[in-house]
Coordinates of C-alpha atoms in Angstrom, one line a residue:
X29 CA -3.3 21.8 -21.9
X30 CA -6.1 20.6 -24.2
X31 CA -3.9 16.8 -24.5
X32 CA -3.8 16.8 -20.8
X33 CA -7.6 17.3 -20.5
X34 CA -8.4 15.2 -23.2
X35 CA -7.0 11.8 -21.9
X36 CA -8.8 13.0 -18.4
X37 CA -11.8 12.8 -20.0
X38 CA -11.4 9.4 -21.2
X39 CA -9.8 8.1 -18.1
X40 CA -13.1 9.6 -16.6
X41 CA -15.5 8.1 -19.4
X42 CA -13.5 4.8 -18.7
X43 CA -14.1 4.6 -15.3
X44 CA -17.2 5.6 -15.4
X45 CA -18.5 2.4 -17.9
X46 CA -17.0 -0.3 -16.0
X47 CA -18.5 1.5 -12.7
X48 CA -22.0 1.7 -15.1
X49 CA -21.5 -2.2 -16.1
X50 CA -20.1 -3.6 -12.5
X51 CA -23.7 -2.1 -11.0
X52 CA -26.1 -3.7 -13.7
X53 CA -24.3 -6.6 -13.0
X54 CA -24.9 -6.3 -8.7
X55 CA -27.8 -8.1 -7.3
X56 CA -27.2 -6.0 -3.7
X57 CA -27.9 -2.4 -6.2
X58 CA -28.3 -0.5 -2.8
X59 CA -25.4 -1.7 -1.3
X60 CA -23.1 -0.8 -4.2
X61 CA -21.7 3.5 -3.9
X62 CA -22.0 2.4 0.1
X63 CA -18.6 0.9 -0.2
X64 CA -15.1 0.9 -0.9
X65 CA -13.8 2.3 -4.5
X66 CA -17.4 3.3 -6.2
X67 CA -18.4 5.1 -2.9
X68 CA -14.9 7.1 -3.6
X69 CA -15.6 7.9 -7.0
X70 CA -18.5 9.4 -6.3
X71 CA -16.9 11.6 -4.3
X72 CA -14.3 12.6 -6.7
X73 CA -16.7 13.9 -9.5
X74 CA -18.6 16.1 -6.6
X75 CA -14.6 17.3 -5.7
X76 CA -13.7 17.9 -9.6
X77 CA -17.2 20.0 -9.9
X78 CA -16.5 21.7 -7.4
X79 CA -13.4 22.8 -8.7
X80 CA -15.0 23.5 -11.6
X81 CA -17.3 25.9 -10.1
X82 CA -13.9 27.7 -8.3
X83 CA -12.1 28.4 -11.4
X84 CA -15.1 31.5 -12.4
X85 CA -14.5 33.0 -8.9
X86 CA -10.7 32.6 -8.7
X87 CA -8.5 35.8 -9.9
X88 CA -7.0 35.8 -13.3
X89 CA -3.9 36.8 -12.6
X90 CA -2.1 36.0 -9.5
X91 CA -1.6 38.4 -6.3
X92 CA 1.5 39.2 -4.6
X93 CA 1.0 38.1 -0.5
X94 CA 4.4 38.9 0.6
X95 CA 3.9 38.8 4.4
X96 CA 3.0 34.9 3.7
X97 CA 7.2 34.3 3.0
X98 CA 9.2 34.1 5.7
X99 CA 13.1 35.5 5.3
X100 CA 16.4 36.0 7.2
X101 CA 18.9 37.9 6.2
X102 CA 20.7 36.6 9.2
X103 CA 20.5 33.2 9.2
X104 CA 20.9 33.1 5.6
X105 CA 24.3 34.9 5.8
X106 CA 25.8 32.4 8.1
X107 CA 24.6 29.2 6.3
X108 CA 28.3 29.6 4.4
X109 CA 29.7 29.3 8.0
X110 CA 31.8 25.6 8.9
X111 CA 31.7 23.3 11.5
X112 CA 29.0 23.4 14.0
X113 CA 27.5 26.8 13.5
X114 CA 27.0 25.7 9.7
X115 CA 24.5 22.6 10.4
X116 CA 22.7 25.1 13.1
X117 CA 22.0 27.6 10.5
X118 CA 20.7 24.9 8.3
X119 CA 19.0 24.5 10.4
X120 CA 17.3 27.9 11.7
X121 CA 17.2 28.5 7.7
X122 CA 14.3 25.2 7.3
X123 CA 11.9 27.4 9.5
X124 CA 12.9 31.0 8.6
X125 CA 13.1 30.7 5.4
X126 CA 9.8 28.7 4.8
X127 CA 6.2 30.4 3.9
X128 CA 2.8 29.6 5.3
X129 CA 1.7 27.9 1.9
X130 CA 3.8 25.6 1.5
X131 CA 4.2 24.7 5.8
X132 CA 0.1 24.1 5.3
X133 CA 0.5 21.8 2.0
X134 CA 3.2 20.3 3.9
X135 CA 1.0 19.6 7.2
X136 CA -1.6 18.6 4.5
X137 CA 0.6 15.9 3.3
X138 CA 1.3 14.6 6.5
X139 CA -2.1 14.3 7.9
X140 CA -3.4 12.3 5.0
X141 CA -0.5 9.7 5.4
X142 CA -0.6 10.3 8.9
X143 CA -4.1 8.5 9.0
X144 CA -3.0 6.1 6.7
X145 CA -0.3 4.8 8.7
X146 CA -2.4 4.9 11.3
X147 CA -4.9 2.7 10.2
X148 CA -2.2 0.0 10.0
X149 CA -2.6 -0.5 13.4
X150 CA -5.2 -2.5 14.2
X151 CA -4.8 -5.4 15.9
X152 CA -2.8 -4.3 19.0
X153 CA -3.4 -0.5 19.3
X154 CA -0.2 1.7 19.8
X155 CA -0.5 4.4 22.4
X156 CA -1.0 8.2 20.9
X157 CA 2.4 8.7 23.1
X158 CA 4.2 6.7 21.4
X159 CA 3.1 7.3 18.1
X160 CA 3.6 10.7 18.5
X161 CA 6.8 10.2 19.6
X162 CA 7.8 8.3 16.9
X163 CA 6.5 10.8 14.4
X164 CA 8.4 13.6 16.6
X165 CA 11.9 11.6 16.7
X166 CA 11.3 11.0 12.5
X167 CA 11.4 15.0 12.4
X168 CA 14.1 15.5 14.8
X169 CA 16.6 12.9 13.6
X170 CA 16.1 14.6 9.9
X171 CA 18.8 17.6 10.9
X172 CA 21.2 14.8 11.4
X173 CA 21.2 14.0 7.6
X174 CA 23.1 17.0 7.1
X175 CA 26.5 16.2 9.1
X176 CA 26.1 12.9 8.5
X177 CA 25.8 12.9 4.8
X178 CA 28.7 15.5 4.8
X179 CA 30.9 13.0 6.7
X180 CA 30.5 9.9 4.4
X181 CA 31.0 11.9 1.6
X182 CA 33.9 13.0 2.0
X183 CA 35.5 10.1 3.8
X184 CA 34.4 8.0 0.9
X185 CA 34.7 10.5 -2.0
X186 CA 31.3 10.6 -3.6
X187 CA 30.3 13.1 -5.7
X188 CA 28.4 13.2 -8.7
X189 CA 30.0 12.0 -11.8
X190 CA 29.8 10.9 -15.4
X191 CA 29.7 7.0 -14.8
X192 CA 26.2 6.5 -15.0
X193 CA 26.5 2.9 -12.9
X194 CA 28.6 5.0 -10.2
X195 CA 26.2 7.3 -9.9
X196 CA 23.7 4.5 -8.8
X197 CA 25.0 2.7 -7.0
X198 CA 27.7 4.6 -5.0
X199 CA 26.2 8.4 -5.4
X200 CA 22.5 7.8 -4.9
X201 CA 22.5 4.0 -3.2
X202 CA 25.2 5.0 -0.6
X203 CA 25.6 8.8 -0.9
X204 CA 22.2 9.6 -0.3
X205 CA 20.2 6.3 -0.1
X206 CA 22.6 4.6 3.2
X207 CA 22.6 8.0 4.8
X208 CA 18.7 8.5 4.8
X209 CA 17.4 5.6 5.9
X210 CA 20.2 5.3 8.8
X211 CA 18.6 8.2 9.8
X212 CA 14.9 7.3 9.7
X213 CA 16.0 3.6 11.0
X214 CA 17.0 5.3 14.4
X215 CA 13.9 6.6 15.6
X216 CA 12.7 2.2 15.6
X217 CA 15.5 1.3 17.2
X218 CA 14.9 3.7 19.8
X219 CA 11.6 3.1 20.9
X220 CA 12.3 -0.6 20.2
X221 CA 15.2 -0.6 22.4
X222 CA 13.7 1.6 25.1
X223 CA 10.0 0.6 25.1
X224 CA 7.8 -2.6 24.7
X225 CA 5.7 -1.0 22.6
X226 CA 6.9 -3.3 19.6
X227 CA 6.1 -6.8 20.1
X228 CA 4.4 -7.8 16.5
X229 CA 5.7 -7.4 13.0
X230 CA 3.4 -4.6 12.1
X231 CA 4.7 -2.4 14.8
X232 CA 8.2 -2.0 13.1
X233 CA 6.2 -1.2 9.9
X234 CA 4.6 1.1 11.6
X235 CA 7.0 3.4 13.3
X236 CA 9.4 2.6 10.8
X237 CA 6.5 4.9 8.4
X238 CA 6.1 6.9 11.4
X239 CA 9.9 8.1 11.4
X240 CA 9.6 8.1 7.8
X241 CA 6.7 10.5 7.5
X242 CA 8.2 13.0 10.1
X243 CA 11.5 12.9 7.8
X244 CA 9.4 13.4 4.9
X245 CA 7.9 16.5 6.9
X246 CA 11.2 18.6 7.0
X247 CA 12.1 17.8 3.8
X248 CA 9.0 19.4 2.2
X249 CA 9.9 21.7 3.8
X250 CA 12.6 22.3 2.0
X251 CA 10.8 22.3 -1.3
X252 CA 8.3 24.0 -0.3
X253 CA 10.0 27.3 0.7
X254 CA 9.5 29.7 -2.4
X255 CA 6.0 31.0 -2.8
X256 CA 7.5 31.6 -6.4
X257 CA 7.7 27.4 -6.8
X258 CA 4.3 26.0 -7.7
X259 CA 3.1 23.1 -4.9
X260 CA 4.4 20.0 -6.4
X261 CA 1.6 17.3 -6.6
X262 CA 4.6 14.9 -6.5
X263 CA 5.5 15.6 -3.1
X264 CA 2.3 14.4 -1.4
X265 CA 1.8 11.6 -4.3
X266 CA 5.1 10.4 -4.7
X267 CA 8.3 11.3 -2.4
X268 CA 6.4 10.9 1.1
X269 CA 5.3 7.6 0.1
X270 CA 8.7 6.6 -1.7
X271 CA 9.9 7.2 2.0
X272 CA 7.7 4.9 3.9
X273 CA 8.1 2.3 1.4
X274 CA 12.0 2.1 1.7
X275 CA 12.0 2.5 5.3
X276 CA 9.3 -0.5 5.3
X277 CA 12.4 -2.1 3.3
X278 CA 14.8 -1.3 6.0
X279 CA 13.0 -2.5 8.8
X280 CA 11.6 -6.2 7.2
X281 CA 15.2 -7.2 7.3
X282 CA 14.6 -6.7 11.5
X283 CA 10.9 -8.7 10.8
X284 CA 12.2 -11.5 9.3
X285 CA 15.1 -11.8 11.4
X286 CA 13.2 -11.9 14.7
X287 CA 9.8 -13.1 13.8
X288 CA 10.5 -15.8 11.1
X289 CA 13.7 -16.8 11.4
X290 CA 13.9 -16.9 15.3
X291 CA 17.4 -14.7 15.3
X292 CA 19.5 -17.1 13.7
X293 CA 20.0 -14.9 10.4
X294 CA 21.4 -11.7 11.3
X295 CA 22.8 -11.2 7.9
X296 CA 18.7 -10.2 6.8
X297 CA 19.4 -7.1 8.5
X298 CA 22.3 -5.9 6.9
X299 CA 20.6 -7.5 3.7
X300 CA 17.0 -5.2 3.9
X301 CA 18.9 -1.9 4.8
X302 CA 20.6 -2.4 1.8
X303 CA 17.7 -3.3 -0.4
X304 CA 16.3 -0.1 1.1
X305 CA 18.8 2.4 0.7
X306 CA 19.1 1.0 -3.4
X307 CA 15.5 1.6 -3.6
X308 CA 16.0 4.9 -2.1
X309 CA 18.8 5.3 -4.7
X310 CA 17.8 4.2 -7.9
X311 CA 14.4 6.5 -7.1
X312 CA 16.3 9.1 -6.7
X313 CA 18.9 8.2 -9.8
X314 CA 15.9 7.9 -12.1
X315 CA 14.6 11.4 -11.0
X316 CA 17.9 13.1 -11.6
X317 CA 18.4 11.5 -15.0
X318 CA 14.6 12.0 -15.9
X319 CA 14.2 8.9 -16.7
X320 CA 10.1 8.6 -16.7
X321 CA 9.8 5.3 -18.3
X322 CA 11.8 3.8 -16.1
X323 CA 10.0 5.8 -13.4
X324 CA 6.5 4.4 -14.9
X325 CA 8.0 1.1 -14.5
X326 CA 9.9 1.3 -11.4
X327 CA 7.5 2.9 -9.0
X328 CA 4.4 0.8 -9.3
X329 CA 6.5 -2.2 -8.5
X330 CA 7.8 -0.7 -5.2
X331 CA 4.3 0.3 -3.8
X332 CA 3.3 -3.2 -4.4
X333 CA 6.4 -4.8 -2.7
X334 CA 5.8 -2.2 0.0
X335 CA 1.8 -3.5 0.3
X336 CA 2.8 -7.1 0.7
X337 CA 5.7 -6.4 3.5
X338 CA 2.7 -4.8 5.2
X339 CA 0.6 -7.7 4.5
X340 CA 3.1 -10.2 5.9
X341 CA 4.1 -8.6 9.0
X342 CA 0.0 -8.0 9.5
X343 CA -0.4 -12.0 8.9
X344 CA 2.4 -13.2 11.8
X345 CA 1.4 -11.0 14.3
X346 CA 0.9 -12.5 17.4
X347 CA -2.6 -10.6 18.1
X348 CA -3.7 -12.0 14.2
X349 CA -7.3 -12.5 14.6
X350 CA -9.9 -12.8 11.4
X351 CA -12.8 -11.1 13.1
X352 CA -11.0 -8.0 13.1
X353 CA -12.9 -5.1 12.5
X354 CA -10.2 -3.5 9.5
X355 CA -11.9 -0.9 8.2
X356 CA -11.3 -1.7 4.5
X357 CA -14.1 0.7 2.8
X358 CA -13.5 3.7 5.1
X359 CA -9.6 3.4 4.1
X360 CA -10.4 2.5 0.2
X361 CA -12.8 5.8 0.6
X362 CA -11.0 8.4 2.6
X363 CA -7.4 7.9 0.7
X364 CA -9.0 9.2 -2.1
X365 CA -10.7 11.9 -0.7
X366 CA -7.9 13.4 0.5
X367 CA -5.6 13.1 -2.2
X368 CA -8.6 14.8 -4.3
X369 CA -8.6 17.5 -1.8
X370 CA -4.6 18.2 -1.7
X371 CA -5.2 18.7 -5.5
X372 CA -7.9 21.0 -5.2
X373 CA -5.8 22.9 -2.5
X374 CA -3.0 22.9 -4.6
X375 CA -5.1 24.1 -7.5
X376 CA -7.0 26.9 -5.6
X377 CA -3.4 28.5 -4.0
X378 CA -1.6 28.2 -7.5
X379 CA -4.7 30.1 -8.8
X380 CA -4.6 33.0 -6.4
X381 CA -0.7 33.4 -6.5
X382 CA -0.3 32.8 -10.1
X383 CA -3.4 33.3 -12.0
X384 CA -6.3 30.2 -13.1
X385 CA -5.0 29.8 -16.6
X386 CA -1.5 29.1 -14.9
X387 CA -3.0 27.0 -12.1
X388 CA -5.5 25.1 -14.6
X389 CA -2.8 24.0 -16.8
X390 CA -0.6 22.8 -14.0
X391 CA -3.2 20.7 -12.5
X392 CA -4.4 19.3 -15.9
X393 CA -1.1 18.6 -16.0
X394 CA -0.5 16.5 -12.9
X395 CA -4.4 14.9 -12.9
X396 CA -3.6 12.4 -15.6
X397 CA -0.6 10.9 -12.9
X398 CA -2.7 11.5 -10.3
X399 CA -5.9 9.9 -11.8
X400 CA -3.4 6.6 -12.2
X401 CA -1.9 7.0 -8.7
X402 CA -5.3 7.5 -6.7
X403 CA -6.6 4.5 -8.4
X404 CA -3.5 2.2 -7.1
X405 CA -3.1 3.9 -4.0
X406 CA -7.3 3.3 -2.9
X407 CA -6.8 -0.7 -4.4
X408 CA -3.5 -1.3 -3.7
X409 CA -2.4 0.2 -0.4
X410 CA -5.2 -0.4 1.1
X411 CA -6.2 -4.5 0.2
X412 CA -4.5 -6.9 2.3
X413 CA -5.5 -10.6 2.2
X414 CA -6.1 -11.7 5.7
X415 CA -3.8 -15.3 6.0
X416 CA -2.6 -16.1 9.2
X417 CA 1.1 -17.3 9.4
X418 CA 1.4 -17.1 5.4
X419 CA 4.7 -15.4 4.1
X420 CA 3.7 -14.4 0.8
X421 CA 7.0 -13.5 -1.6
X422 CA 7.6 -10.7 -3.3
X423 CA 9.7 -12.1 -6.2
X424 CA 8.1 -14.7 -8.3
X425 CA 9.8 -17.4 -10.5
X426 CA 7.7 -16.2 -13.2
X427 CA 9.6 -12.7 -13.6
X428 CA 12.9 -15.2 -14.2
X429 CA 11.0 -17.5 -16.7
X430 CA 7.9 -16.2 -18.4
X431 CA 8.6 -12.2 -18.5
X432 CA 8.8 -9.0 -16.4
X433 CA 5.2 -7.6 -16.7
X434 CA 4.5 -10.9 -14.8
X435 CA 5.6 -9.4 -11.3
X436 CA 3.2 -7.0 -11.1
X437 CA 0.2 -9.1 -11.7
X438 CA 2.0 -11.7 -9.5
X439 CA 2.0 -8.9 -6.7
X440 CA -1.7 -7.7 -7.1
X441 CA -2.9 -8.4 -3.7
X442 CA -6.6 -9.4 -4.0
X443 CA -8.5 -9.8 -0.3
X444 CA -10.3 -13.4 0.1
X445 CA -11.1 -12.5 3.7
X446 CA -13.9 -15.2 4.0
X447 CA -13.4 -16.1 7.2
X448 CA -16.6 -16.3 9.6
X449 CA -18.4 -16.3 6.2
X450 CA -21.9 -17.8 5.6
X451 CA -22.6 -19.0 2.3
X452 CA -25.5 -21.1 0.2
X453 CA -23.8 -23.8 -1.6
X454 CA -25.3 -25.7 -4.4
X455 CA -24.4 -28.6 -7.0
X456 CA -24.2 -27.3 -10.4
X457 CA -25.9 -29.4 -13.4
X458 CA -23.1 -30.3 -14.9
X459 CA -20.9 -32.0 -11.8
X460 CA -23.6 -35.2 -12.0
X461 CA -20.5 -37.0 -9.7
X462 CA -21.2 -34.4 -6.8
X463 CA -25.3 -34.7 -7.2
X464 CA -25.1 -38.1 -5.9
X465 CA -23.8 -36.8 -2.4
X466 CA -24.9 -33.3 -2.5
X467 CA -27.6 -31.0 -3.8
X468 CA -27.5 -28.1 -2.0
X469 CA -27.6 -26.3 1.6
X470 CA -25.6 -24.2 3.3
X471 CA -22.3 -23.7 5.7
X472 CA -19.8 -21.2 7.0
X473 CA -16.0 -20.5 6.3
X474 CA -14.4 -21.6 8.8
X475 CA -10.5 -21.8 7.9
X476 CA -7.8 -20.9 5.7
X477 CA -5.1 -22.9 4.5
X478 CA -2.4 -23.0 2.2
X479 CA -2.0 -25.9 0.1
X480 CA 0.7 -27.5 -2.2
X481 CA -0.3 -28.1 -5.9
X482 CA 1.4 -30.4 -8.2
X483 CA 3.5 -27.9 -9.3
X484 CA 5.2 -27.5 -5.8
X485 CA 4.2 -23.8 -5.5
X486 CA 2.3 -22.7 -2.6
X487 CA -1.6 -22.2 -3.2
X488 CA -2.8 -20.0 -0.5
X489 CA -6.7 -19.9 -1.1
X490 CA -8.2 -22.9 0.0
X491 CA -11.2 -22.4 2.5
X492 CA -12.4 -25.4 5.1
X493 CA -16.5 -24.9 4.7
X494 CA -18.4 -26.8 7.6
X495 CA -21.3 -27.8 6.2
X496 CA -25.0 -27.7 7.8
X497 CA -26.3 -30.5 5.7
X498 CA -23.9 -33.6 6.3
X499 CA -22.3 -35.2 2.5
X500 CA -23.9 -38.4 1.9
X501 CA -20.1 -39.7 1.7
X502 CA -18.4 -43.2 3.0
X503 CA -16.7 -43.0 6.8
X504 CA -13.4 -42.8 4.8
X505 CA -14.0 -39.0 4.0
X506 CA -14.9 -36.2 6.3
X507 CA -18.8 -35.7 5.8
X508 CA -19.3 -32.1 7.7
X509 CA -16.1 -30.9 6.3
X510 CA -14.9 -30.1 2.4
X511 CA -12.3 -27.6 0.8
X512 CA -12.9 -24.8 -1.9
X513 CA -11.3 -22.8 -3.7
X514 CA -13.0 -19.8 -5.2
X515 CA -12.1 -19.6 -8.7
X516 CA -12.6 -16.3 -9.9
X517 CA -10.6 -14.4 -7.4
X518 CA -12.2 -11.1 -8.3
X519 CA -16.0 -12.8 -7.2
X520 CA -17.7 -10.8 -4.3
X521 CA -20.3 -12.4 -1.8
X522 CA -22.2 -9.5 -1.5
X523 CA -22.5 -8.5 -5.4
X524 CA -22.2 -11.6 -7.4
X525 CA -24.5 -14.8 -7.9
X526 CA -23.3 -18.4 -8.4
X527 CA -19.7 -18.4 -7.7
X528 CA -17.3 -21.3 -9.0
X529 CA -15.1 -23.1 -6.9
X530 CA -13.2 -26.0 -6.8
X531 CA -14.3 -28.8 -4.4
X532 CA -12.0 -31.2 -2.3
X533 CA -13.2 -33.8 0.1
X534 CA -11.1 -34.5 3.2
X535 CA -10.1 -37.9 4.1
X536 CA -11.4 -38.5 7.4
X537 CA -7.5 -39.5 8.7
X538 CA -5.3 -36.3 7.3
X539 CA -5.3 -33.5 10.1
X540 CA -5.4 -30.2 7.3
X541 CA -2.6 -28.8 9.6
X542 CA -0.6 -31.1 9.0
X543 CA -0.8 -32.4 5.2
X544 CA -0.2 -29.4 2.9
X545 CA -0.4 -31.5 -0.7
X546 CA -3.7 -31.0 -2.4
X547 CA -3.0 -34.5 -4.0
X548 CA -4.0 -36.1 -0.8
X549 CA -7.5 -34.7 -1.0
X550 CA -10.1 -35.7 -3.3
X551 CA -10.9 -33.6 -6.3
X552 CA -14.5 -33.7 -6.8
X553 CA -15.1 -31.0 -9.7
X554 CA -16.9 -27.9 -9.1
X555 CA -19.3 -26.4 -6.7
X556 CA -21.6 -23.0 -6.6
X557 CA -21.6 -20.8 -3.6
X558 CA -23.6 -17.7 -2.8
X559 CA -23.5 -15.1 -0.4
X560 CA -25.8 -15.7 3.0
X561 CA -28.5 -13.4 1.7
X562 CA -29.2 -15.2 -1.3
X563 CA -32.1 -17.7 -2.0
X564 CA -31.7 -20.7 -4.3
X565 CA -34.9 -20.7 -6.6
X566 CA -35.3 -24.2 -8.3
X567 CA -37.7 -24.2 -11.4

């Protein structure tokens, strides 16, 4: 218990510097815990104190509530019946063998993703009906897991085995993985088949998470029967959003096919619900074996493939519209929040039915994890880069050629949602080539494009700037217009000063639709921008 508190307090101390040295370093100070990640933090140290302060009031050991467990001797007599009357006791036995702990924790865990998913949907809203619904038919469909699993089983064989690679990839991919997200693939196709409801990318994301959630619902369920099992942090961390993520899988297979390859691919579906149900799998595989470095490993990458399907099917929607009012901070706040308050929930109940010391150790136990995962889960899951039309890739040539740990920096997803932006721009001292047809002024971000550099590799992060001051340029280059391209992708408008980019001048006959190579535009070194609010002071 002391390790576990001991590397909280330096993840804690960590945190806290770079929070210490990123506000010395804002010129809007004010602005700074009003947003996003800091504002969050903030709000996790008052959480932790107050559970802090709980710990002297909570009992030592734990009390006995046994009218909160729910039993049947019943139902559990007939669960060894066959046929029909089995998977209906299965059934009855999720509900009357539950207890009101763990169906609140569950409910807990479903609200909090619940208004995540929810806030995916924000360029063409879904109706409550149909969201509902979707959630409803996730939960429903679940029960059909259990004959359905039963029958490819044994028709196929599968059971668990000493062949480690069979295990994989016929046990857990097909076994368990296939069966599941058939399952939670039925509630789309449903309300896709029956309903116009989905009619952009996003929307098969989004029930697809939907039916996912509701899945995950029952299945907590599950776990969460025995008041003598402690609340697993994992379920609400880890398993609920392992589901969404392969279902998200499942379903791009369906995006791609009708959205970017205009139906002529059907082979993508068959493709993605197989990519899902082996990420289903091997998650599953690597919990059975215990395998927690290759969990460590493993998991991270899947959230971050999961954030950029989401971010693609967000950029091709047909409603895509930059002045969209996505409430980034509130989301980059509130996830955290809540997964601060399902720990303190889960801390405070395993105090009063097992004792503090108990309850202490198991959440010192789990807050290093969860420390990692809240910080990924408010930056991650909740960043997307605003490009409409852009397809960004998952895989990188980089994981073949330079070396694994590449991927995930490759699939960091870093907003530049600049559009609409106002910004000072000024000639630095050095670019004495730029001076001669520009000194300073100002302009506003007007467009995004996605260029080709001279290694042939897609550069997505080239701005069109419309200038208020004109460039004292000949008629052979556009003299309202230039490119940049901010350099240090981390840079903020609102918190930091004199911000690098790279300058191109547009030749007054290329139409930037059209011509993608940056070798037909002119390099012409480096220029500084600010944010709108800032005043150029020349000595």
């Amino acid at each position: 218990m002391l390790l576990y508190g001991v590397v909280l307090f330096w993840i804690l101390i960590i945190i806290t510097c770079i929070t210490i040295i990123k506000y010395r370093k804002s010129r809007n100070k004010q602005l700074f815990f009003k947003q996003g990640s800091y504002k969050a933090f903030l709000g996790i140290l008052s959480l932790i104190f107050v559970g802090s302060a709980l710990y002297f009031i909570l009992p030592e050991k734990g009390i006995d509530i046994p009218f909160l467990q729910f039993h049947s001797e019943t139902v559990k007599s007939k669960l060894s019946s066959t046929g029909f009357e089995k998977y209906l006791f299965i059934v009855l036995s999720i509900f009357t063998e539950m207890n009101v702990v763990g169906l609140l924790y569950g409910l807990a865990i479903l609200l909090i993703w619940f208004y995540y998913v929810k806030s995916l949907d924000f360029f063409n809203r879904e109706k409550l009906s149909f969201t509902l619904s979707g959630l409803g038919l996730g939960m429903l469909f679940t029960f059909f897991t259990f004959p359905l699993s039963d029958l490819v089983n044994s028709q196929l064989n599968i059971q668990w085995s000493e062949n480690e690679f069979y295990n994989l990839f016929v046990y857990s991919t097909i076994g368990i993985g296939l069966v599941e997200e058939l399952i939670k693939l039925v509630p789309v196709l449903i309300i896709f088949w029956f309903s116009e409801e989905i009619d952009e990318p996003i929307d098969f994301i989004y029930y697809g998470c939907l039916s996912a959630l509701g899945f995950a619902f029952i299945e907590n369920l599950l776990y969460l029967r025995e008041l003598g099992n402690y609340l697993s942090i994992g379920r609400g961390l880890l398993s609920v959003v392992g589901h969404m993520a392969d279902t998200t899988f499942v379903v791009y297979g369906l995006i791609l096919y009708k959205y970017k390859h205009q139906k002529k691919d059907a082979f993508l579906i068959f493709l993605f619900l197989m990519i899902g149900a082996f990420i289903h799998g091997l998650y599953d595989f690597i919990l059975f074996n215990n395998h927690i470095w290759l969990f460590i490993f493993f998991f991270p990458f899947m959230i971050q493939a999961w954030a950029v399907l989401i971010n693609n099917a967000i950029n091709n929607s047909k409603y895509f519209d930059y002045k969209v009012q996505f409430k980034y901070n509130d989301i980059k706040f509130r996830i955290p929040i809540f997964i601060t308050l399902l720990l303190l929930f889960n801390f405070v109940v395993n105090a009063i039915l097992f004792g503090k010391l108990n309850a202490l150790e198991g959440v010192l136990g789990s807050l290093t994890l969860a420390s990692v995962i809240i910080i990924f889960y408010s930056t991650t899951v909740s960043s997307y880069d605003l490009h409409k039309g852009y397809w960004r890739p998952i895989f990188t040539s980089s994981f073949f050629t330079e070396y694994p740990l590449q991927i995930f920096r490759d699939n960091i997803i870093i907003p530049h949602n600049h559009i609409d932006k106002k910004i000072v721009l000024h000639c630095p001292p050095y670019n004495h080539n730029l001076a001669e047809i520009f000194t300073h002024g100002t302009g506003t971000i007007i467009e995004r494009h996605t260029l080709i550099n001279q290694k042939k590799k897609n550069d997505p992060y080239w701005f069109k700037v419309k200038l208020d001051q004109q460039l004292n340029v000949v008629s052979d280059f556009e003299s309202e217009y230039i490119f940049i391209k901010i350099l240090d992708s981390q840079a903020s408008f609102i918190h930091d000063e004199h911000i690098r980019c790279a300058l191109k001048l547009i030749p007054s006959h290329l139409n930037p639709e059209q011509e993608m190579f940056t070798t037909s535009y002119l390099s012409y070194g480096n220029i500084i921008i600010n944010g709108e609010d800032y005043e150029l002071k020349f000595s």
